[in-house]
Amino acid sequence: MIKLPIYMDHQSTTPLDSRVLSAMKPYLEGMFGNASSRHHRFGVEAREAVETAREQTRKYIGARHAKEVVWTSGATESNNLAIQGVSHLYRKRGNHIITSVIEHKSVLDTCSFLEGEGFRITYLPVTQEGIIRLQDLEQAITDQTILISIMHANNEIGTIQPVAEIGEVAKKRNIFFHCDASQSAGKIPIDVQTMGIDLLSISAHKMYGPKGAGALYVRSENPRVRLQPLIFGGGQEEAWRSGTLNVPGIAGFAKAFEIAVAEMADESERLLRLRTQLFEWFRKYIPEVHCNGSLQYRLPGNLNVSFAYVEGEALLELINQTIAVSSGSACSQTTLEPSYVLKALGVQGDLAHTSIRFGLGRFNTAEEVMFTAHYVAEAVAKLRESSALYKETQKKLTSSTTV
Ligand code: PMP
């Protein structure tokens, strides 16, 4: 029995895993202490939870020291702290930042804010596959470049950047490398040493943890990175991020990461199988389906497809009561502009308007995938029936093939 609606929007957010909820509960109930209160049991047990979570997180990203993990409210804050923090502190060294056109808005808008302060930003283009070219990166570097900020996996199309190679380039040229790993942490392996990452953003709610909990890894040696804080106050987190720590959120973050890392191999294999099956069915039942971005270098759970002649928004309206998915990016759905990520791939206007993101996750089943394939195929057929353009094109196609 399938329970409706089906949730298939896991790049937007993920449900809380019940094991994570159990790990958080004690800190929402009896153990409510402030982790900065050092003189009584309540504070000490809260501090213990925070430091255990820090040590776990250190281990999962291959960091050397637990203190390199700074707790934040999520990846938006981590990205802002990394980019503004480095830019403001190292301004004397240079004023040039390199990023890509397909970054999340929390990176792009931070960069555009810094442009207003006199920084120069290079936005690297991507190939049709949704990947940056290393030679573009190398060519963009000047003696003023202080920071490269490139995401690990994209939130709309799931494409994975050559992070280790970017880290190598950054290291060779003595430039800090920040990587937004919100979509990849707990899904594909991350190692800040072998990948040459100096700053790494993570968010708990993308890996079956709670919303409002995140982390920023800040390398403390080879090279040592320092930051200008965004928030001033009680001096928590090495004074880089003042504010009373979200102890239940941090405990949930670490538990979510622990589960994701332990189950990564099995889960990604299963999700890849489901995603492959979903795309195969789409191609079988729906003519003119296109996958946006590389299928090879992609998060296992992501499928972003365009159904030609069908407005993404119209399709969403038809299916979203039954299957929860997104068109374009969930974070920029206040506009009906075609997604800037798809535009960057060179997906033409009309086709960019027809894209839907299917984000498969931990609790999706093979039955749900089969149901989705059929349900979407029916909806697409229905919408195409009322599309004059589709009928016109089909007519032309049949007349040209029946000469
Ligand atoms: N970066 C990427 C790639 C994301 O997908 C998101 C979430 N949509 C963020 C940053 C922001 O994360 P948060 O919701 O934790 O602020």
mmCIF file of C-alpha atoms and ligand atoms in Angstrom, residues 11-13 73-79 102-107 151-156 180-184 201-206 211-214 329-331 357, ligand 1:
data_model
loop_
_atom_site.group_PDB
_atom_site.id
_atom_site.type_symbol
_atom_site.label_atom_id
_atom_site.label_comp_id
_atom_site.label_asym_id
_atom_site.label_seq_id
_atom_site.Cartn_x
_atom_site.Cartn_y
_atom_site.Cartn_z
ATOM 1 C CA GLN A 11 17.101 18.200 -2.121
ATOM 2 C CA SER A 12 14.757 20.742 -0.575
ATOM 3 C CA THR A 13 14.755 19.113 2.824
ATOM 4 C CA SER A 73 22.283 27.660 12.113
ATOM 5 C CA GLY A 74 22.639 25.962 8.711
ATOM 6 C CA ALA A 75 24.418 26.167 5.405
ATOM 7 C CA THR A 76 23.160 29.665 4.578
ATOM 8 C CA GLU A 77 24.959 30.973 7.642
ATOM 9 C CA SER A 78 28.010 28.741 7.057
ATOM 10 C CA ASN A 79 28.349 30.026 3.487
ATOM 11 C CA ILE A 102 25.360 27.498 -10.399
ATOM 12 C CA GLU A 103 26.059 28.067 -6.702
ATOM 13 C CA HIS A 104 23.231 28.331 -4.187
ATOM 14 C CA LYS A 105 21.852 31.848 -3.643
ATOM 15 C CA SER A 106 23.483 32.009 -0.218
ATOM 16 C CA VAL A 107 26.832 31.998 -2.047
ATOM 17 C CA MET A 151 29.923 23.697 -4.270
ATOM 18 C CA HIS A 152 30.325 19.919 -4.016
ATOM 19 C CA ALA A 153 26.899 18.871 -5.382
ATOM 20 C CA ASN A 154 24.274 21.116 -6.922
ATOM 21 C CA ASN A 155 20.855 21.402 -5.281
ATOM 22 C CA GLU A 156 18.838 21.516 -8.522
ATOM 23 C CA ASP A 180 29.362 24.168 0.042
ATOM 24 C CA ALA A 181 28.668 20.530 0.847
ATOM 25 C CA SER A 182 25.036 20.949 1.940
ATOM 26 C CA GLN A 183 23.770 18.515 -0.657
ATOM 27 C CA SER A 184 26.656 16.046 -0.563
ATOM 28 C CA SER A 201 29.560 24.100 4.823
ATOM 29 C CA ILE A 202 27.133 21.436 6.048
ATOM 30 C CA SER A 203 23.444 21.487 6.948
ATOM 31 C CA ALA A 204 21.644 18.908 9.126
ATOM 32 C CA HIS A 205 18.221 19.125 7.457
ATOM 33 C CA LYS A 206 19.561 17.791 4.144
ATOM 34 C CA LYS A 211 16.344 22.305 10.504
ATOM 35 C CA GLY A 212 18.316 25.205 11.935
ATOM 36 C CA ALA A 213 21.496 23.229 12.652
ATOM 37 C CA GLY A 214 24.643 23.459 10.555
ATOM 38 C CA SER A 329 14.970 25.443 -7.163
ATOM 39 C CA ALA A 330 12.721 25.253 -4.132
ATOM 40 C CA CYS A 331 14.642 28.132 -2.610
ATOM 41 C CA ARG A 357 13.312 17.899 -9.902
HETATM 42 N N1 PMP B 1 23.554 25.418 -0.218
HETATM 43 C C1 PMP B 1 22.880 24.498 -0.912
HETATM 44 C C2 PMP B 1 23.542 23.822 -2.066
HETATM 45 C C3 PMP B 1 21.572 24.169 -0.550
HETATM 46 O O1 PMP B 1 20.893 23.252 -1.247
HETATM 47 C C4 PMP B 1 20.972 24.826 0.554
HETATM 48 C C5 PMP B 1 19.543 24.525 0.966
HETATM 49 N N2 PMP B 1 18.605 24.717 -0.063
HETATM 50 C C6 PMP B 1 21.726 25.780 1.246
HETATM 51 C C7 PMP B 1 23.004 26.047 0.840
HETATM 52 C C8 PMP B 1 21.152 26.498 2.433
HETATM 53 O O2 PMP B 1 21.083 25.628 3.511
HETATM 54 P P1 PMP B 1 20.205 25.925 4.809
HETATM 55 O O3 PMP B 1 18.793 25.605 4.429
HETATM 56 O O4 PMP B 1 20.761 24.995 5.846
HETATM 57 O O5 PMP B 1 20.417 27.343 5.182
#
